[in-house]
CSV table of C-alpha atoms in Angstrom, one decimal:
chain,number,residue,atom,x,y,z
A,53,UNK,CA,16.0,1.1,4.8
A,54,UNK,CA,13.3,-0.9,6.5
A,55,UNK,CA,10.5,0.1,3.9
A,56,UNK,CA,7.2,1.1,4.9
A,57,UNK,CA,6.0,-1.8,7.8
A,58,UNK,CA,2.5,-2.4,8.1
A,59,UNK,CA,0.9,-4.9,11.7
A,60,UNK,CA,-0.6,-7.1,11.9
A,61,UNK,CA,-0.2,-9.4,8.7
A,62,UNK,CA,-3.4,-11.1,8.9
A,63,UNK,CA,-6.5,-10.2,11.3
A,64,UNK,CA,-9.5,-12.7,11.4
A,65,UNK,CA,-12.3,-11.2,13.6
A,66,UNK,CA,-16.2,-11.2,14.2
A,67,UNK,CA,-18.6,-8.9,13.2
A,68,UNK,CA,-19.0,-5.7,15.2
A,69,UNK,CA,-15.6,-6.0,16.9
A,70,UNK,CA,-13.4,-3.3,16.8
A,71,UNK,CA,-9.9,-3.6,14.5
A,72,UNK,CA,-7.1,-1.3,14.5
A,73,UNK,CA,-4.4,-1.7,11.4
A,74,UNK,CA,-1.0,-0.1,12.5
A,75,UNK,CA,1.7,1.2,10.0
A,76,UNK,CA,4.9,2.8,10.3
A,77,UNK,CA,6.3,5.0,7.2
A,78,UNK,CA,9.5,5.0,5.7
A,79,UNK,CA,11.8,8.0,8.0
A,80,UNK,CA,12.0,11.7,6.4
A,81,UNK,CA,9.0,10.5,4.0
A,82,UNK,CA,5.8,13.4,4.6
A,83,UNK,CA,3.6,11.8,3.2
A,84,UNK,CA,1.3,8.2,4.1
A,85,UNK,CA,-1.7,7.0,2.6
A,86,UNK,CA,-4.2,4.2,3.6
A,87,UNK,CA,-5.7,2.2,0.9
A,88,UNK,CA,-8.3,-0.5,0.3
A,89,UNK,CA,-7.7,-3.5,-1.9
A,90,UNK,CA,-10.5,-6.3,-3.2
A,91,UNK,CA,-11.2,-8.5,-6.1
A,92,UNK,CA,-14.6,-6.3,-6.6
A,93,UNK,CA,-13.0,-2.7,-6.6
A,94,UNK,CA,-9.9,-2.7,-7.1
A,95,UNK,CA,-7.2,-0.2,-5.0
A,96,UNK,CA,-9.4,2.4,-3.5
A,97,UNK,CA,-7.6,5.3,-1.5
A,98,UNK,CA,-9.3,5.7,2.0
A,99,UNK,CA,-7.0,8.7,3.5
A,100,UNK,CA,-4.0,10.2,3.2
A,101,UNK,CA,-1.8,12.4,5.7
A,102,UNK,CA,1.2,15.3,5.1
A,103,UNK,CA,3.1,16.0,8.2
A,104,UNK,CA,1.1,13.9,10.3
A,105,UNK,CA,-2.0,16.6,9.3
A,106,UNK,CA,-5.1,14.7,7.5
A,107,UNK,CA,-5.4,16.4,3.9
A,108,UNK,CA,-7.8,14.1,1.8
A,109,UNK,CA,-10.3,11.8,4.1
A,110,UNK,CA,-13.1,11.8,0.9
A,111,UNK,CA,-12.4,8.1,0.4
A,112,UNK,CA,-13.1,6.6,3.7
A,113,UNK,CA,-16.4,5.0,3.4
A,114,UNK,CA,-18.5,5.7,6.3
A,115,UNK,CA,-18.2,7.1,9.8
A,116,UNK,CA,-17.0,3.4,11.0
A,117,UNK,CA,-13.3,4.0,10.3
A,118,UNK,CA,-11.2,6.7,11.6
A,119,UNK,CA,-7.4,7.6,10.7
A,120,UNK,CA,-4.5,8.9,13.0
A,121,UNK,CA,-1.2,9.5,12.6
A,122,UNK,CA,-0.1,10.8,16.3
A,123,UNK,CA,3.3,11.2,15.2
A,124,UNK,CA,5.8,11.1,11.6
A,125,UNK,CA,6.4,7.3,12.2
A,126,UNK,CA,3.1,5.9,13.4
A,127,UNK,CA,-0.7,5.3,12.0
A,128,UNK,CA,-3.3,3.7,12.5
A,129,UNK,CA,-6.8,2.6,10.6
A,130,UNK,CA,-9.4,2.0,12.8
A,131,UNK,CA,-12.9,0.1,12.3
A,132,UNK,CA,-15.3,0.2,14.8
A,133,UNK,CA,-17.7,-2.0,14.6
A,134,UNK,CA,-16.5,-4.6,11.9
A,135,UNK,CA,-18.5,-5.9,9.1
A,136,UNK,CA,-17.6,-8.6,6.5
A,137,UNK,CA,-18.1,-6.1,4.0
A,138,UNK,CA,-14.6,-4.9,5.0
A,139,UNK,CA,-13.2,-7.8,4.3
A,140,UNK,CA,-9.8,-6.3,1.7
A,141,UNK,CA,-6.3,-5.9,2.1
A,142,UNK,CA,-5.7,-3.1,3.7
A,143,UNK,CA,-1.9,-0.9,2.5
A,144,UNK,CA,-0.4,1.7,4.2
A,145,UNK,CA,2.1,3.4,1.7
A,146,UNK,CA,4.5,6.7,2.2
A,147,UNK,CA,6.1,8.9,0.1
A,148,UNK,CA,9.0,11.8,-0.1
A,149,UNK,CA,7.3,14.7,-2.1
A,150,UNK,CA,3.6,13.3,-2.5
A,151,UNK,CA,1.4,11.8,-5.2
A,152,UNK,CA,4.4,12.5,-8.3
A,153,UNK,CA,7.1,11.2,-6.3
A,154,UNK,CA,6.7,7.0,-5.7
A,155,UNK,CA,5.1,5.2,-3.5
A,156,UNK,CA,6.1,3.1,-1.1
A,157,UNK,CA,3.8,0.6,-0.3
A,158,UNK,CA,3.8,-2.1,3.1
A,159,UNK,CA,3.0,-5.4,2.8
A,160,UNK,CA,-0.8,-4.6,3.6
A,161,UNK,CA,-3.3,-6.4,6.2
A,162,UNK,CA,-5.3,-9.0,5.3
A,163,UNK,CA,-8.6,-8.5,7.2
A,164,UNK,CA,-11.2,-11.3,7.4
A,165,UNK,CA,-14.1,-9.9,9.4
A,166,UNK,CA,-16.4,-13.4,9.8
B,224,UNK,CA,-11.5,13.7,-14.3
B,225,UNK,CA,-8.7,11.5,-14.6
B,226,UNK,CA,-9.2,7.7,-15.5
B,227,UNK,CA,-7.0,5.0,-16.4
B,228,UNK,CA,-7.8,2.1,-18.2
B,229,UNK,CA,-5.9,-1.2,-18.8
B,230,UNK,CA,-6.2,-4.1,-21.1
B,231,UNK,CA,-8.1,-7.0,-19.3
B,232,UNK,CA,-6.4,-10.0,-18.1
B,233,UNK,CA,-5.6,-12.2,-17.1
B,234,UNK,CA,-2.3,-12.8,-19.8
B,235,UNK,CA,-0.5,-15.8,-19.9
B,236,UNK,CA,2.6,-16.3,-21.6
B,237,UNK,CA,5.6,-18.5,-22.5
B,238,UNK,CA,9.1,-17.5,-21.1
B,239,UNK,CA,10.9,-15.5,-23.7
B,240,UNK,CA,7.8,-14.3,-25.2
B,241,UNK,CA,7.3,-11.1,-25.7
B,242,UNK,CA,5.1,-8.6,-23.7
B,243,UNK,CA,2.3,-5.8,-24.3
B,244,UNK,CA,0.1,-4.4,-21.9
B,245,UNK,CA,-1.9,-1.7,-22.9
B,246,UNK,CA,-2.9,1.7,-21.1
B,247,UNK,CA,-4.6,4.6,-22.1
B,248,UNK,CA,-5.6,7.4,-20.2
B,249,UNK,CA,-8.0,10.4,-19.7
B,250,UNK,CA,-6.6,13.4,-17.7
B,251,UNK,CA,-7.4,17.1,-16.7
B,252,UNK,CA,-4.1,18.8,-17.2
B,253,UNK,CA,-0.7,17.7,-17.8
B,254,UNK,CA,-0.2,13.9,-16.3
B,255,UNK,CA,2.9,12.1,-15.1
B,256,UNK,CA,2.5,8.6,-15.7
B,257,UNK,CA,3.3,5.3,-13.8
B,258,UNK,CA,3.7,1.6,-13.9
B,259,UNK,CA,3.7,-0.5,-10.4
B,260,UNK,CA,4.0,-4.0,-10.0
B,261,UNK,CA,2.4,-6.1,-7.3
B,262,UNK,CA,3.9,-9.5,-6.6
B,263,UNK,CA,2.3,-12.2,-4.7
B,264,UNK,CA,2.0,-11.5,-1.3
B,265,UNK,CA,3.1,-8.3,-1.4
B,266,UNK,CA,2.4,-4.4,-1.5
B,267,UNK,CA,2.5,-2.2,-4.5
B,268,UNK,CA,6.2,-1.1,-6.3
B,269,UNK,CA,7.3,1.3,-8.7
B,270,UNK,CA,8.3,0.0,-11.6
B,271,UNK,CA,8.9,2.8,-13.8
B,272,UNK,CA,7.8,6.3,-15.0
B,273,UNK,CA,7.3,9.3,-17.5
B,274,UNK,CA,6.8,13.0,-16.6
B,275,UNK,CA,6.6,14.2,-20.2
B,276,UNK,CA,5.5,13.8,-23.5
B,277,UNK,CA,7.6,11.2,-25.0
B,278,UNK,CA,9.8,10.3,-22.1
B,279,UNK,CA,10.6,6.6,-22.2
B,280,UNK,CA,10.9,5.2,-18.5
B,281,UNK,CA,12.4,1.6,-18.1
B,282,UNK,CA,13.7,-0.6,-15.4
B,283,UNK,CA,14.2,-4.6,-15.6
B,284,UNK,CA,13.4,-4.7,-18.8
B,285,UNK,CA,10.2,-3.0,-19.1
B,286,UNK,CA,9.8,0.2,-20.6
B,287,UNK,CA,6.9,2.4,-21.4
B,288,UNK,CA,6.6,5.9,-23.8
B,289,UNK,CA,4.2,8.3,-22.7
B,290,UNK,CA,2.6,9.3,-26.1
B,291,UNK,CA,0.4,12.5,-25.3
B,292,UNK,CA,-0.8,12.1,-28.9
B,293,UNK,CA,-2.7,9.2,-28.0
B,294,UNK,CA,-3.3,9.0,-24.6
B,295,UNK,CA,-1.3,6.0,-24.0
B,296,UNK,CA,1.3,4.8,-21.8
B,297,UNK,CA,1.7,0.8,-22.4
B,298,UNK,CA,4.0,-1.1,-20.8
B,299,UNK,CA,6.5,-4.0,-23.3
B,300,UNK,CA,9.2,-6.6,-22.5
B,301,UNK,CA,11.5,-8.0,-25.1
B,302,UNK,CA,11.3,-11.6,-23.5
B,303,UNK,CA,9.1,-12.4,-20.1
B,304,UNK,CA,10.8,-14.2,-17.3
B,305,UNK,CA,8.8,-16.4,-15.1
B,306,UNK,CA,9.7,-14.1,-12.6
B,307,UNK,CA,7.7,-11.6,-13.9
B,308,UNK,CA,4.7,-13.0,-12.8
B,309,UNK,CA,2.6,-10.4,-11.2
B,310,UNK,CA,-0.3,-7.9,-11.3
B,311,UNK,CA,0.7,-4.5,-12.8
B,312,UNK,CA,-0.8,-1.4,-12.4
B,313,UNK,CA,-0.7,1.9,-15.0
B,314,UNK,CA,-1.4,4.9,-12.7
B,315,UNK,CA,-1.0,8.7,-13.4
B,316,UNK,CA,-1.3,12.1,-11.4
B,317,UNK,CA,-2.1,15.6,-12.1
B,318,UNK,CA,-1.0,18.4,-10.6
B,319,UNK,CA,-4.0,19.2,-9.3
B,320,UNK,CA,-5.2,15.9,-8.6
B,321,UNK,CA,-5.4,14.8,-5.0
B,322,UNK,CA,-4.7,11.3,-5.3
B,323,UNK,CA,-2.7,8.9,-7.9
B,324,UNK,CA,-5.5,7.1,-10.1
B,325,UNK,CA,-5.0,3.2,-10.9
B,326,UNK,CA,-5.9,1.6,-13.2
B,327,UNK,CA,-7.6,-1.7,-12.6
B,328,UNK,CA,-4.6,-3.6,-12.9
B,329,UNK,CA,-3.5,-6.7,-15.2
B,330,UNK,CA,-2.6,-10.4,-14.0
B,331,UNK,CA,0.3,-11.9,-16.1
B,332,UNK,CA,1.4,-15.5,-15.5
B,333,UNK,CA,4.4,-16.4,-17.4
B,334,UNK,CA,5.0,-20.1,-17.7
B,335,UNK,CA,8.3,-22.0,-18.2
């Protein structure tokens, strides 16, 4: 089992470029979540997904990001434009059954937006 | 609505010492009740968990009793390793809930 296998590691970019975080779940798990990591607020969910289908989006914070999940073992988190305010480490994390069954988290994205 | 709330860190110990991190909880409805660990470097893992009132989960050492009585779920080990240096988290559901809800997590360093 490969685990739950988040690209890239680390992103460094300018301000007002566009960055797209890519995660593939672990196979035959329905569900993925995207969450937000830093010193100042701890883990914050953004989105999460069932069957590819967006269920909860209340957490992403503002109209700059955007979710997909085209297919069961592909995602992506997109921010468009950057700011350093969304500086975090970024997890993508799956699951069998949902939010009682565990979660499997990657190895997250470290995003530095300079 | 459901919140979680840790004992501050960070905690530092000595190897062999032993190990309490508190976590008590506030919930609408009936809870199950985690523990994650977060090594450095590295993404979220369960640890261990409880789905009912006195349930005791354990792995590696840890364990944790979900006591409904007073709202607490705190996590002990008989004697730290240093390789139980980490940030853990205390986390719980609801059935109704649409997310898992963390708590704010606790740094332990655990020197030789």
């Amino acid at each position: 089992d490969a685990g739950v296998i988040q690209s890239p590691r680390h992103e460094v970019t300018e301000m007002g470029q566009e960055v797209t975080l890519r995660c593939k779940p672990i196979s035959g798990h329905d569900y993925l979540f995207w969450y937000r990591q830093t010193m100042m607020r701890g883990l914050e969910l953004l989105i999460y997904f069932n069957n590819n289908v967006p269920i909860d989006d209340s957490g992403m914070p503002e109209d700059r990001f955007s979710a997909k999940m085209p297919n069961a073992s592909f995602s992506t988190l997109k921010i468009q434009p950057s700011e350093p305010r969304d500086s975090a480490v970024y997890f993508c994390a799956s699951s069998k059954t949902g939010l009682n069954s565990p979660l499997h988290f990657g190895n997250g994205t470290r995003l530095t937006v300079t | 609505g459901n919140s979680v709330t840790q004992m501050e860190g960070p905690v530092t110990l000595s190897e062999e010492a032993f190990l309490t991190i508190n976590c008590t909880y506030t919930a609408t409805g009936y809870p199950s009740l985690f523990w994650y660990v977060q090594y450095p470097g590295e993404g979220l893992q369960l640890l261990l968990k409880a789905t009912k009132a006195d349930d005791k989960g354990s792995n590696k050492g840890f364990e944790a009793t979900y006591r409904k009585e007073t709202t607490s779920f705190h996590l002990e080990k008989g004697s730290v390793q240093v390789s139980d240096s980490a940030v853990y988290f205390c986390a719980l559901s609801t059935p109704k809930a649409r997310q898992l809800t963390f708590g704010s997590g606790t740094q332990l360093t655990v020197l030789p």
